[in-house]
Amino acid sequence: MKKWYDEEYEFEIEVIGFLRGGHTERYCRNGEEVGDRYTCTYGCPVNEEGCGICSKTMLTLFPLMEVVRSGGDLEKVGGDSKYSKVVVCPDGCVMFRLTAKPLGNENFFTGKFFD
């Protein structure tokens, strides 16, 4: 892989709780635990151990990441702030907080960095 573009945002996804009980066994196939953190820019989020986030959860996160990348405001879709929103996994088990951090780089589509 040869990453050639410096992304505009970095995303952190943190496990903040569970909707059922206080453990992952028999609920979360990925084994999420409160405090687990994943980071990414454009690729799929991975944790410090190099393990990826649940693919079902990524289906929920990706559209929100695109909202931020396109200049949107997560408050307008129920977020805590422009760059933060709590998301529940599609299985209804794990609660995550998605947080975006602007990196100050040009937007991929409007930055004209490649012209």
CSV table of C-alpha atoms in Angstrom, one decimal, residues 5-110:
chain,number,residue,atom,x,y,z
A,5,TYR,CA,-2.8,11.7,0.2
A,6,ASP,CA,-2.7,13.4,3.6
A,7,GLU,CA,-6.3,13.1,4.9
A,8,GLU,CA,-8.3,16.0,6.2
A,9,TYR,CA,-9.5,14.3,9.4
A,10,GLU,CA,-8.5,11.7,12.0
A,11,PHE,CA,-11.2,9.7,13.7
A,12,GLU,CA,-11.2,8.1,17.1
A,13,ILE,CA,-13.9,5.5,18.0
A,14,GLU,CA,-14.1,4.7,21.7
A,15,VAL,CA,-16.2,2.0,23.4
A,16,ILE,CA,-18.2,3.9,26.1
A,17,GLY,CA,-20.7,1.3,27.3
A,18,PHE,CA,-23.2,-1.5,26.7
A,19,LEU,CA,-26.9,-1.5,26.3
A,20,ARG,CA,-27.3,-4.9,27.9
A,21,GLY,CA,-25.3,-5.9,30.9
A,22,GLY,CA,-21.7,-5.0,31.6
A,23,HIS,CA,-19.8,-7.5,29.5
A,24,THR,CA,-19.3,-8.6,25.9
A,25,GLU,CA,-19.7,-12.4,26.3
A,26,ARG,CA,-22.7,-13.7,24.4
A,27,TYR,CA,-23.5,-10.2,23.0
A,28,CYS,CA,-20.5,-8.8,21.1
A,29,ARG,CA,-18.7,-11.1,18.7
A,30,ASN,CA,-15.8,-8.7,18.4
A,31,GLY,CA,-15.2,-8.7,22.2
A,32,GLU,CA,-15.4,-5.0,22.7
A,33,GLU,CA,-14.7,-3.7,26.1
A,34,VAL,CA,-15.3,-0.2,27.6
A,35,GLY,CA,-12.3,1.9,27.0
A,36,ASP,CA,-11.2,0.2,23.7
A,37,ARG,CA,-10.1,2.8,21.2
A,38,TYR,CA,-9.9,2.6,17.4
A,39,THR,CA,-8.3,5.2,15.1
A,40,CYS,CA,-8.2,5.9,11.4
A,41,THR,CA,-8.2,8.6,8.8
A,42,TYR,CA,-9.8,7.1,5.7
A,43,GLY,CA,-9.1,3.4,6.1
A,44,CYS,CA,-11.0,1.1,8.5
A,45,PRO,CA,-10.4,1.8,12.2
A,46,VAL,CA,-7.9,-0.4,14.1
A,47,ASN,CA,-7.0,-0.5,17.8
A,48,GLU,CA,-3.5,-0.5,19.3
A,49,GLU,CA,-3.2,-4.3,18.8
A,50,GLY,CA,-3.9,-3.9,15.1
A,51,CYS,CA,-7.4,-5.5,15.4
A,52,GLY,CA,-10.2,-4.0,13.3
A,53,ILE,CA,-13.5,-2.7,14.4
A,54,CYS,CA,-16.6,-4.7,13.9
A,55,SER,CA,-17.7,-4.7,10.2
A,56,LYS,CA,-21.3,-4.1,11.1
A,57,THR,CA,-20.4,-1.1,13.2
A,58,MET,CA,-18.3,0.3,10.3
A,59,LEU,CA,-21.4,0.3,8.2
A,60,THR,CA,-22.9,2.7,10.7
A,61,LEU,CA,-19.7,4.8,11.2
A,62,PHE,CA,-18.7,5.4,7.5
A,63,PRO,CA,-21.7,7.6,6.6
A,64,LEU,CA,-21.0,9.7,9.7
A,65,MET,CA,-17.4,10.0,8.7
A,66,GLU,CA,-18.5,11.2,5.3
A,67,VAL,CA,-20.7,13.8,6.9
A,68,VAL,CA,-17.7,15.3,8.6
A,69,ARG,CA,-15.4,15.0,5.5
A,70,SER,CA,-18.0,16.9,3.4
A,71,GLY,CA,-18.1,19.8,5.9
A,72,GLY,CA,-21.3,18.7,7.8
A,73,ASP,CA,-22.1,19.0,11.4
A,74,LEU,CA,-22.8,15.9,13.5
A,75,GLU,CA,-25.0,17.9,15.8
A,76,LYS,CA,-27.5,18.1,12.9
A,77,VAL,CA,-27.8,14.3,13.0
A,78,GLY,CA,-28.0,14.0,16.8
A,79,GLY,CA,-24.4,14.4,17.8
A,80,ASP,CA,-22.9,15.9,21.0
A,81,SER,CA,-20.9,18.4,18.9
A,82,LYS,CA,-19.9,19.2,15.4
A,83,TYR,CA,-17.3,16.5,15.6
A,84,SER,CA,-18.7,14.0,18.1
A,85,LYS,CA,-21.6,11.5,18.1
A,86,VAL,CA,-22.6,8.5,20.2
A,87,VAL,CA,-23.4,5.5,18.0
A,88,VAL,CA,-24.9,2.1,19.0
A,89,CYS,CA,-23.8,-1.0,17.0
A,90,PRO,CA,-26.3,-2.5,14.6
A,91,ASP,CA,-26.7,-5.5,17.0
A,92,GLY,CA,-27.8,-3.1,19.8
A,93,CYS,CA,-25.1,-4.2,22.1
A,94,VAL,CA,-22.2,-1.7,22.2
A,95,MET,CA,-22.1,2.1,22.5
A,96,PHE,CA,-19.3,3.9,20.7
A,97,ARG,CA,-18.3,7.6,20.6
A,98,LEU,CA,-17.1,8.8,17.2
A,99,THR,CA,-14.8,11.8,17.4
A,100,ALA,CA,-13.3,13.6,14.5
A,101,LYS,CA,-10.2,15.7,14.7
A,102,PRO,CA,-9.4,18.2,11.8
A,103,LEU,CA,-5.8,17.8,10.6
A,104,GLY,CA,-5.7,21.0,8.6
A,105,ASN,CA,-5.1,19.3,5.2
A,106,GLU,CA,-6.9,20.2,2.0
A,107,ASN,CA,-10.2,18.5,1.1
A,108,PHE,CA,-9.7,15.6,-1.3
A,109,PHE,CA,-12.3,16.9,-3.8
A,110,THR,CA,-12.0,20.7,-3.5
